Amino acid sequence: MVAVARAPRPEPHQAADPNFTADVLAGLGGTPKRIAAKYFYDAEGSHLFEQITRLPEYYPTRCEMKILREHGKDIAKLIPEGAALIEFGSGSTKKIRLLLKSSPQLAAYVPVDICADYLREEVKELKTDRPQLPVLPVIADICMPFDLPETARNAPARCGFFPGSTIGNFEPHEAADFLRNAARILGEGAILLIGYDLIKSPDVLNLAYNDLQGVTAKFNKNLLARMNRELGANFKLECFEHHAFYNRERNRIEMHLASLKRQKVRVAGDTVDFRAGETIHTENSYKYSIESLTALASGTGWNLISTWTDPKKYFAVSAFKFGKPDKKTARSG
Ligand code: AVJ
């Protein structure tokens, strides 16, 4: 046989996540098999997600952008003079730029992300948009306590921004932990804006995660490709199938990778057995009603101020305030 030159591996865009190997082996060793959704987002996965946001079936990004475009002025009215805006794990600069447009009162913008490369890009883009606005990036895991830059700590007010329905990737108890952590970081009287996907017809939901072009399937299967690239695994992508469905009892979309047959796969030196039809659970994307998110938030001390939705009520952006509700807005009884 003629020796075939191996395709050169793409240069890693960032250092391989040191936990990836251990998390994958633990997740594939358990029953049911699972891998955390955060591992979708290597360079290829991030690129595929960008493509998803432009799919006709995938409404969330478009709806949220529309809400921010059309209600940006009203939303900005809740942000006090001289406030620092803290964005938790931003996925793209597009959304924050819509908000900044109507918020000349901001004294600083603090993007918080675990990926330093991503933050560098974001800072560059914003510098051209709002050259005067101090941009103070923080590299941190948004689920863990971290310190704000001094300017943001000393600002007269703080406003958090958590768009993209990222909250839906958390289990509800993890979402509550996130809200408590955000409260600790932002402090008494802070405002928090959360973008989230609303409960709706299962047909609409199922289609959004089963697009006709198969981009979501590719995004899901990229996890197998990533394990092949980074962990020396030998997954045959054609032997697995993308499964995404709405779980009505739990108000969530579940994504799985289903093994099409009984097979053994090598992963990081281990052998993993799959039964025919056995799945790797790769993502939950929780959907909330305005009421259910409000209840979750109020349990952690965040009280609802206002909610904006798109005309079809597919997506919502809610503003919460941490601490005792104002006398004016507090309900009696
Ligand atoms: C980035 C978590 C909001 O749950 O809709 C898109 C990820 N997964 N298609 C979502 C995703 C499949 C997305 N979030």
mmCIF file of C-alpha atoms and ligand atoms in Angstrom:
data_model
loop_
_atom_site.group_PDB
_atom_site.id
_atom_site.type_symbol
_atom_site.label_atom_id
_atom_site.label_comp_id
_atom_site.label_asym_id
_atom_site.label_seq_id
_atom_site.Cartn_x
_atom_site.Cartn_y
_atom_site.Cartn_z
ATOM 1 C CA MET A 1 0.000 0.000 0.000
ATOM 2 C CA VAL A 2 1.098 3.490 -0.771
ATOM 3 C CA ALA A 3 1.751 5.556 2.306
ATOM 4 C CA VAL A 4 -0.820 8.302 2.540
ATOM 5 C CA ALA A 5 0.324 11.577 4.025
ATOM 6 C CA ARG A 6 -1.839 12.507 6.957
ATOM 7 C CA ALA A 7 -3.680 15.778 6.600
ATOM 8 C CA PRO A 8 -1.866 18.373 8.687
ATOM 9 C CA ARG A 9 -3.667 19.061 11.894
ATOM 10 C CA PRO A 10 -5.024 22.569 12.130
ATOM 11 C CA GLU A 11 -2.991 24.645 14.537
ATOM 12 C CA PRO A 12 -4.973 24.734 17.792
ATOM 13 C CA HIS A 13 -6.666 28.104 18.110
ATOM 14 C CA GLN A 14 -6.192 28.015 21.863
ATOM 15 C CA ALA A 15 -4.532 25.727 24.360
ATOM 16 C CA ALA A 16 -6.388 22.401 24.641
ATOM 17 C CA ASP A 17 -8.657 22.411 27.674
ATOM 18 C CA PRO A 18 -6.787 20.400 30.323
ATOM 19 C CA ASN A 19 -10.053 19.015 31.695
ATOM 20 C CA PHE A 20 -11.299 17.724 28.349
ATOM 21 C CA THR A 21 -9.674 14.280 28.593
ATOM 22 C CA ALA A 22 -10.739 13.636 32.186
ATOM 23 C CA ASP A 23 -14.284 14.954 31.647
ATOM 24 C CA VAL A 24 -14.765 12.913 28.479
ATOM 25 C CA LEU A 25 -13.505 9.690 30.077
ATOM 26 C CA ALA A 26 -15.703 10.189 33.143
ATOM 27 C CA GLY A 27 -18.720 11.110 30.979
ATOM 28 C CA LEU A 28 -18.350 8.152 28.608
ATOM 29 C CA GLY A 29 -17.644 5.799 31.503
ATOM 30 C CA GLY A 30 -20.959 6.607 33.208
ATOM 31 C CA THR A 31 -24.532 5.560 32.515
ATOM 32 C CA PRO A 32 -26.101 7.270 30.683
ATOM 33 C CA LYS A 33 -23.132 8.564 28.697
ATOM 34 C CA ARG A 34 -22.792 12.346 28.642
ATOM 35 C CA ILE A 35 -20.413 15.153 27.681
ATOM 36 C CA ALA A 36 -20.861 18.757 28.845
ATOM 37 C CA ALA A 37 -22.221 21.178 26.219
ATOM 38 C CA LYS A 38 -19.362 23.618 26.814
ATOM 39 C CA TYR A 39 -17.086 21.235 24.872
ATOM 40 C CA PHE A 40 -18.946 22.008 21.630
ATOM 41 C CA TYR A 41 -17.091 25.279 21.320
ATOM 42 C CA ASP A 42 -13.644 24.640 19.901
ATOM 43 C CA ALA A 43 -12.742 26.824 16.875
ATOM 44 C CA GLU A 44 -14.746 24.582 14.520
ATOM 45 C CA GLY A 45 -17.713 24.354 16.909
ATOM 46 C CA SER A 46 -17.820 28.108 17.409
ATOM 47 C CA HIS A 47 -17.818 28.551 13.650
ATOM 48 C CA LEU A 48 -20.678 26.046 13.268
ATOM 49 C CA PHE A 49 -22.669 27.795 15.992
ATOM 50 C CA GLU A 50 -22.276 31.087 14.073
ATOM 51 C CA GLN A 51 -23.809 29.286 11.081
ATOM 52 C CA ILE A 52 -26.658 27.997 13.261
ATOM 53 C CA THR A 53 -27.558 31.549 14.303
ATOM 54 C CA ARG A 54 -28.182 32.378 10.639
ATOM 55 C CA LEU A 55 -30.416 29.339 9.893
ATOM 56 C CA PRO A 56 -34.051 30.077 9.025
ATOM 57 C CA GLU A 57 -35.224 27.530 11.646
ATOM 58 C CA TYR A 58 -33.047 28.880 14.462
ATOM 59 C CA TYR A 59 -35.027 31.889 15.691
ATOM 60 C CA PRO A 60 -33.420 32.694 19.118
ATOM 61 C CA THR A 61 -30.526 34.906 17.972
ATOM 62 C CA ARG A 62 -32.658 36.867 15.509
ATOM 63 C CA CYS A 63 -35.430 37.352 18.071
ATOM 64 C CA GLU A 64 -33.070 38.565 20.762
ATOM 65 C CA MET A 65 -31.372 40.988 18.354
ATOM 66 C CA LYS A 66 -34.785 42.339 17.364
ATOM 67 C CA ILE A 67 -35.714 42.862 21.017
ATOM 68 C CA LEU A 68 -32.453 44.694 21.697
ATOM 69 C CA ARG A 69 -32.832 46.796 18.551
ATOM 70 C CA GLU A 70 -36.463 47.741 19.147
ATOM 71 C CA HIS A 71 -36.434 48.123 22.919
ATOM 72 C CA GLY A 72 -32.824 49.149 23.446
ATOM 73 C CA LYS A 73 -33.865 52.664 24.496
ATOM 74 C CA ASP A 74 -36.289 51.382 27.145
ATOM 75 C CA ILE A 75 -33.802 48.827 28.405
ATOM 76 C CA ALA A 76 -31.093 51.499 28.612
ATOM 77 C CA LYS A 77 -33.379 53.659 30.779
ATOM 78 C CA LEU A 78 -32.909 51.132 33.580
ATOM 79 C CA ILE A 79 -29.144 51.635 33.556
ATOM 80 C CA PRO A 80 -28.128 54.418 35.967
ATOM 81 C CA GLU A 81 -25.719 57.255 35.149
ATOM 82 C CA GLY A 82 -22.094 56.218 35.487
ATOM 83 C CA ALA A 83 -22.882 52.494 35.706
ATOM 84 C CA ALA A 84 -20.476 49.730 34.725
ATOM 85 C CA LEU A 85 -21.928 47.100 32.380
ATOM 86 C CA ILE A 86 -20.710 43.565 33.057
ATOM 87 C CA GLU A 87 -21.349 40.980 30.344
ATOM 88 C CA PHE A 88 -21.276 37.340 31.457
ATOM 89 C CA GLY A 89 -19.717 34.941 28.932
ATOM 90 C CA SER A 90 -20.584 36.909 25.827
ATOM 91 C CA GLY A 91 -20.745 34.953 22.594
ATOM 92 C CA SER A 92 -20.598 37.826 20.124
ATOM 93 C CA THR A 93 -20.136 41.590 20.167
ATOM 94 C CA LYS A 94 -23.276 42.133 18.090
ATOM 95 C CA LYS A 95 -25.656 42.207 21.043
ATOM 96 C CA ILE A 96 -23.681 44.401 23.374
ATOM 97 C CA ARG A 97 -23.151 46.930 20.595
ATOM 98 C CA LEU A 98 -26.927 47.280 20.214
ATOM 99 C CA LEU A 99 -27.204 48.010 23.918
ATOM 100 C CA LEU A 100 -24.244 50.392 23.999
ATOM 101 C CA LYS A 101 -25.840 52.450 21.235
ATOM 102 C CA SER A 102 -28.544 53.677 23.577
ATOM 103 C CA SER A 103 -26.432 53.788 26.751
ATOM 104 C CA PRO A 104 -24.163 56.873 26.639
ATOM 105 C CA GLN A 105 -24.358 56.979 30.462
ATOM 106 C CA LEU A 106 -22.117 53.912 30.862
ATOM 107 C CA ALA A 107 -18.750 54.504 32.511
ATOM 108 C CA ALA A 108 -17.188 51.134 31.675
ATOM 109 C CA TYR A 109 -17.832 47.874 29.867
ATOM 110 C CA VAL A 110 -16.526 44.663 31.459
ATOM 111 C CA PRO A 111 -16.748 41.572 29.225
ATOM 112 C CA VAL A 112 -16.154 38.404 31.243
ATOM 113 C CA ASP A 113 -15.161 35.258 29.403
ATOM 114 C CA ILE A 114 -13.058 32.188 30.012
ATOM 115 C CA CYS A 115 -11.484 32.520 26.553
ATOM 116 C CA ALA A 116 -8.759 35.198 26.411
ATOM 117 C CA ASP A 117 -8.526 35.103 22.592
ATOM 118 C CA TYR A 118 -12.159 35.882 22.264
ATOM 119 C CA LEU A 119 -11.911 38.811 24.668
ATOM 120 C CA ARG A 120 -9.040 40.355 22.714
ATOM 121 C CA GLU A 121 -11.165 40.379 19.543
ATOM 122 C CA GLU A 122 -14.094 41.896 21.353
ATOM 123 C CA VAL A 123 -12.023 44.723 22.804
ATOM 124 C CA LYS A 124 -10.672 45.590 19.345
ATOM 125 C CA GLU A 125 -14.123 45.841 17.776
ATOM 126 C CA LEU A 126 -15.553 47.973 20.536
ATOM 127 C CA LYS A 127 -12.632 50.366 20.437
ATOM 128 C CA THR A 128 -13.689 51.468 16.963
ATOM 129 C CA ASP A 129 -17.342 51.776 18.014
ATOM 130 C CA ARG A 130 -16.983 53.682 21.261
ATOM 131 C CA PRO A 131 -13.389 54.932 21.474
ATOM 132 C CA GLN A 132 -14.030 56.769 24.753
ATOM 133 C CA LEU A 133 -15.604 53.872 26.651
ATOM 134 C CA PRO A 134 -13.173 52.025 28.924
ATOM 135 C CA VAL A 135 -13.331 48.298 28.081
ATOM 136 C CA LEU A 136 -11.996 46.221 30.967
ATOM 137 C CA PRO A 137 -12.020 42.504 30.104
ATOM 138 C CA VAL A 138 -11.893 39.869 32.827
ATOM 139 C CA ILE A 139 -10.795 36.298 32.122
ATOM 140 C CA ALA A 140 -12.894 34.139 34.428
ATOM 141 C CA ASP A 141 -15.421 31.321 34.672
ATOM 142 C CA ILE A 142 -18.773 33.092 35.068
ATOM 143 C CA CYS A 143 -19.991 30.398 37.474
ATOM 144 C CA MET A 144 -17.181 31.089 39.951
ATOM 145 C CA PRO A 145 -16.562 34.104 42.163
ATOM 146 C CA PHE A 146 -14.249 36.679 40.536
ATOM 147 C CA ASP A 147 -13.214 40.258 41.249
ATOM 148 C CA LEU A 148 -14.349 43.164 39.112
ATOM 149 C CA PRO A 149 -11.787 45.742 37.969
ATOM 150 C CA GLU A 150 -11.553 48.675 40.383
ATOM 151 C CA THR A 151 -13.334 51.101 38.042
ATOM 152 C CA ALA A 152 -16.355 48.794 37.949
ATOM 153 C CA ARG A 153 -16.251 48.148 41.703
ATOM 154 C CA ASN A 154 -16.157 51.862 42.462
ATOM 155 C CA ALA A 155 -18.776 52.846 39.878
ATOM 156 C CA PRO A 156 -22.011 54.237 41.352
ATOM 157 C CA ALA A 157 -23.950 51.262 39.906
ATOM 158 C CA ARG A 158 -23.469 47.934 38.166
ATOM 159 C CA CYS A 159 -25.557 46.265 35.472
ATOM 160 C CA GLY A 160 -25.120 42.636 34.383
ATOM 161 C CA PHE A 161 -25.908 41.376 30.877
ATOM 162 C CA PHE A 162 -26.427 37.651 30.262
ATOM 163 C CA PRO A 163 -27.784 37.208 26.722
ATOM 164 C CA GLY A 164 -28.107 34.325 24.292
ATOM 165 C CA SER A 165 -30.212 31.965 26.398
ATOM 166 C CA THR A 166 -26.966 30.673 27.841
ATOM 167 C CA ILE A 167 -28.881 30.333 31.120
ATOM 168 C CA GLY A 168 -30.821 27.538 29.380
ATOM 169 C CA ASN A 169 -27.697 25.362 29.230
ATOM 170 C CA PHE A 170 -27.626 25.192 33.031
ATOM 171 C CA GLU A 171 -29.694 22.783 35.080
ATOM 172 C CA PRO A 172 -32.217 24.917 37.004
ATOM 173 C CA HIS A 173 -30.243 24.521 40.256
ATOM 174 C CA GLU A 174 -27.074 25.595 38.431
ATOM 175 C CA ALA A 175 -28.939 28.604 37.025
ATOM 176 C CA ALA A 176 -29.812 29.530 40.623
ATOM 177 C CA ASP A 177 -26.140 29.171 41.586
ATOM 178 C CA PHE A 178 -25.184 31.433 38.690
ATOM 179 C CA LEU A 179 -27.718 34.060 39.823
ATOM 180 C CA ARG A 180 -26.380 33.979 43.393
ATOM 181 C CA ASN A 181 -22.817 34.333 42.086
ATOM 182 C CA ALA A 182 -23.831 37.252 39.853
ATOM 183 C CA ALA A 183 -25.474 38.916 42.860
ATOM 184 C CA ARG A 184 -22.307 38.584 44.883
ATOM 185 C CA ILE A 185 -20.234 40.105 42.080
ATOM 186 C CA LEU A 186 -22.629 42.909 41.110
ATOM 187 C CA GLY A 187 -23.882 43.793 44.591
ATOM 188 C CA GLU A 188 -27.014 45.220 46.215
ATOM 189 C CA GLY A 189 -29.188 47.311 43.918
ATOM 190 C CA ALA A 190 -27.584 45.956 40.717
ATOM 191 C CA ILE A 191 -29.584 45.384 37.539
ATOM 192 C CA LEU A 192 -29.328 42.102 35.622
ATOM 193 C CA LEU A 193 -30.568 41.663 32.038
ATOM 194 C CA ILE A 194 -31.153 38.051 30.995
ATOM 195 C CA GLY A 195 -32.014 36.827 27.486
ATOM 196 C CA TYR A 196 -33.832 33.481 27.449
ATOM 197 C CA ASP A 197 -35.804 31.217 25.158
ATOM 198 C CA LEU A 198 -39.520 30.953 25.929
ATOM 199 C CA ILE A 199 -41.620 27.783 26.114
ATOM 200 C CA LYS A 200 -43.508 27.457 22.844
ATOM 201 C CA SER A 201 -44.933 24.975 20.349
ATOM 202 C CA PRO A 202 -42.801 21.803 20.332
ATOM 203 C CA ASP A 203 -42.918 21.896 16.523
ATOM 204 C CA VAL A 204 -41.096 25.215 16.429
ATOM 205 C CA LEU A 205 -38.598 24.035 19.046
ATOM 206 C CA ASN A 206 -37.939 20.687 17.380
ATOM 207 C CA LEU A 207 -37.323 22.326 14.011
ATOM 208 C CA ALA A 208 -34.878 24.865 15.502
ATOM 209 C CA TYR A 209 -32.631 21.971 16.567
ATOM 210 C CA ASN A 210 -33.259 19.800 13.494
ATOM 211 C CA ASP A 211 -32.551 22.189 10.645
ATOM 212 C CA LEU A 212 -32.985 20.942 7.119
ATOM 213 C CA GLN A 213 -29.407 21.732 6.073
ATOM 214 C CA GLY A 214 -28.067 19.565 8.898
ATOM 215 C CA VAL A 215 -25.878 22.270 10.412
ATOM 216 C CA THR A 216 -27.032 21.440 13.953
ATOM 217 C CA ALA A 217 -26.259 17.761 13.282
ATOM 218 C CA LYS A 218 -22.769 18.800 12.157
ATOM 219 C CA PHE A 219 -22.392 20.980 15.263
ATOM 220 C CA ASN A 220 -23.371 18.024 17.472
ATOM 221 C CA LYS A 221 -21.100 15.571 15.626
ATOM 222 C CA ASN A 222 -18.198 18.015 15.806
ATOM 223 C CA LEU A 223 -17.849 16.793 19.370
ATOM 224 C CA LEU A 224 -16.896 13.362 17.984
ATOM 225 C CA ALA A 225 -14.552 15.001 15.480
ATOM 226 C CA ARG A 226 -13.025 17.062 18.280
ATOM 227 C CA MET A 227 -12.352 13.911 20.339
ATOM 228 C CA ASN A 228 -10.722 12.390 17.246
ATOM 229 C CA ARG A 229 -8.559 15.497 16.812
ATOM 230 C CA GLU A 230 -7.615 16.148 20.411
ATOM 231 C CA LEU A 231 -7.883 12.822 22.215
ATOM 232 C CA GLY A 232 -6.728 10.504 19.452
ATOM 233 C CA ALA A 233 -10.182 8.895 19.404
ATOM 234 C CA ASN A 234 -11.436 6.864 16.431
ATOM 235 C CA PHE A 235 -15.138 7.734 16.255
ATOM 236 C CA LYS A 236 -16.637 7.026 12.838
ATOM 237 C CA LEU A 237 -18.953 9.990 12.393
ATOM 238 C CA GLU A 238 -21.203 8.060 9.995
ATOM 239 C CA CYS A 239 -21.883 5.475 12.732
ATOM 240 C CA PHE A 240 -23.587 8.075 14.947
ATOM 241 C CA GLU A 241 -26.750 10.073 14.455
ATOM 242 C CA HIS A 242 -27.856 13.500 15.658
ATOM 243 C CA HIS A 243 -30.923 13.251 17.929
ATOM 244 C CA ALA A 244 -32.600 16.417 19.176
ATOM 245 C CA PHE A 245 -36.085 16.519 20.703
ATOM 246 C CA TYR A 246 -38.198 18.578 23.044
ATOM 247 C CA ASN A 247 -38.736 16.964 26.446
ATOM 248 C CA ARG A 248 -42.122 18.387 27.497
ATOM 249 C CA GLU A 249 -41.965 17.213 31.112
ATOM 250 C CA ARG A 250 -38.744 19.088 31.709
ATOM 251 C CA ASN A 251 -39.192 22.000 29.279
ATOM 252 C CA ARG A 252 -35.924 21.365 27.536
ATOM 253 C CA ILE A 253 -34.450 20.447 24.193
ATOM 254 C CA GLU A 254 -32.148 17.467 24.579
ATOM 255 C CA MET A 255 -29.376 16.751 22.132
ATOM 256 C CA HIS A 256 -27.827 13.308 21.878
ATOM 257 C CA LEU A 257 -25.449 11.410 19.624
ATOM 258 C CA ALA A 258 -26.952 7.961 19.014
ATOM 259 C CA SER A 259 -24.811 4.986 18.110
ATOM 260 C CA LEU A 260 -26.251 3.362 14.992
ATOM 261 C CA LYS A 261 -24.865 -0.056 15.930
ATOM 262 C CA ARG A 262 -23.048 -1.997 18.596
ATOM 263 C CA GLN A 263 -19.482 -0.735 18.459
ATOM 264 C CA LYS A 264 -16.248 -0.160 20.354
ATOM 265 C CA VAL A 265 -14.425 3.155 20.165
ATOM 266 C CA ARG A 266 -10.937 4.053 21.381
ATOM 267 C CA VAL A 267 -10.818 7.302 23.341
ATOM 268 C CA ALA A 268 -7.651 8.620 24.992
ATOM 269 C CA GLY A 269 -6.294 5.104 25.449
ATOM 270 C CA ASP A 270 -9.575 3.660 26.808
ATOM 271 C CA THR A 271 -12.106 1.496 25.006
ATOM 272 C CA VAL A 272 -15.705 2.632 25.156
ATOM 273 C CA ASP A 273 -18.526 0.197 24.321
ATOM 274 C CA PHE A 274 -21.737 1.352 22.692
ATOM 275 C CA ARG A 275 -24.938 -0.662 22.462
ATOM 276 C CA ALA A 276 -26.967 -0.176 19.283
ATOM 277 C CA GLY A 277 -29.091 2.918 19.909
ATOM 278 C CA GLU A 278 -27.174 3.989 22.988
ATOM 279 C CA THR A 279 -26.667 7.738 23.156
ATOM 280 C CA ILE A 280 -24.220 10.319 24.440
ATOM 281 C CA HIS A 281 -26.255 13.143 25.978
ATOM 282 C CA THR A 282 -24.526 16.295 24.727
ATOM 283 C CA GLU A 283 -26.810 19.207 25.614
ATOM 284 C CA ASN A 284 -29.866 20.420 27.468
ATOM 285 C CA SER A 285 -31.361 23.718 26.407
ATOM 286 C CA TYR A 286 -33.992 24.699 28.975
ATOM 287 C CA LYS A 287 -36.953 26.817 27.985
ATOM 288 C CA TYR A 288 -38.673 29.079 30.513
ATOM 289 C CA SER A 289 -41.896 31.016 30.787
ATOM 290 C CA ILE A 290 -41.569 34.595 32.015
ATOM 291 C CA GLU A 291 -43.189 33.357 35.240
ATOM 292 C CA SER A 292 -40.869 30.379 35.736
ATOM 293 C CA LEU A 293 -37.722 32.442 35.220
ATOM 294 C CA THR A 294 -39.090 35.167 37.487
ATOM 295 C CA ALA A 295 -39.725 32.578 40.216
ATOM 296 C CA LEU A 296 -36.252 31.090 39.834
ATOM 297 C CA ALA A 297 -34.665 34.548 40.012
ATOM 298 C CA SER A 298 -36.719 35.790 42.957
ATOM 299 C CA GLY A 299 -35.635 32.709 44.898
ATOM 300 C CA THR A 300 -32.087 34.073 44.657
ATOM 301 C CA GLY A 301 -32.981 37.699 45.522
ATOM 302 C CA TRP A 302 -33.386 39.067 41.993
ATOM 303 C CA ASN A 303 -36.733 40.808 41.541
ATOM 304 C CA LEU A 304 -38.344 41.332 38.146
ATOM 305 C CA ILE A 305 -38.570 44.905 36.875
ATOM 306 C CA SER A 306 -39.567 44.498 33.207
ATOM 307 C CA THR A 307 -39.704 42.023 30.355
ATOM 308 C CA TRP A 308 -39.506 42.620 26.613
ATOM 309 C CA THR A 309 -40.367 40.022 23.976
ATOM 310 C CA ASP A 310 -40.492 39.754 20.196
ATOM 311 C CA PRO A 311 -43.987 39.945 18.613
ATOM 312 C CA LYS A 312 -44.321 36.125 18.463
ATOM 313 C CA LYS A 313 -43.223 35.784 22.100
ATOM 314 C CA TYR A 314 -40.513 33.292 21.127
ATOM 315 C CA PHE A 315 -37.781 34.955 23.193
ATOM 316 C CA ALA A 316 -37.592 37.303 26.163
ATOM 317 C CA VAL A 317 -35.206 39.749 27.769
ATOM 318 C CA SER A 318 -36.020 40.396 31.422
ATOM 319 C CA ALA A 319 -34.518 42.981 33.758
ATOM 320 C CA PHE A 320 -34.081 42.110 37.434
ATOM 321 C CA LYS A 321 -32.916 44.122 40.396
ATOM 322 C CA PHE A 322 -31.026 42.598 43.287
ATOM 323 C CA GLY A 323 -32.284 43.310 46.762
ATOM 324 C CA LYS A 324 -35.512 44.508 48.271
ATOM 325 C CA PRO A 325 -38.145 45.460 45.708
ATOM 326 C CA ASP A 326 -38.932 49.212 45.515
ATOM 327 C CA LYS A 327 -42.013 50.217 47.508
ATOM 328 C CA LYS A 328 -43.543 51.608 44.306
ATOM 329 C CA THR A 329 -43.281 48.352 42.356
ATOM 330 C CA ALA A 330 -43.685 45.898 45.228
ATOM 331 C CA ARG A 331 -46.933 44.016 45.192
ATOM 332 C CA SER A 332 -49.097 44.210 48.241
ATOM 333 C CA GLY A 333 -50.154 41.094 50.143
HETATM 334 C C1 AVJ B 1 -25.905 28.775 22.712
HETATM 335 C C2 AVJ B 1 -26.860 27.361 24.365
HETATM 336 C C3 AVJ B 1 -28.118 29.156 23.470
HETATM 337 O O1 AVJ B 1 -29.241 26.087 23.374
HETATM 338 O O2 AVJ B 1 -29.989 27.025 21.586
HETATM 339 C C4 AVJ B 1 -27.896 25.724 19.291
HETATM 340 C C5 AVJ B 1 -26.795 26.138 21.599
HETATM 341 N N1 AVJ B 1 -27.403 23.998 20.447
HETATM 342 N N2 AVJ B 1 -28.274 24.623 18.601
HETATM 343 C C6 AVJ B 1 -29.074 26.747 22.346
HETATM 344 C C7 AVJ B 1 -27.350 25.324 20.473
HETATM 345 C C8 AVJ B 1 -27.958 23.597 19.297
HETATM 346 C C9 AVJ B 1 -27.678 27.274 22.013
HETATM 347 N N3 AVJ B 1 -27.137 28.109 23.135
#
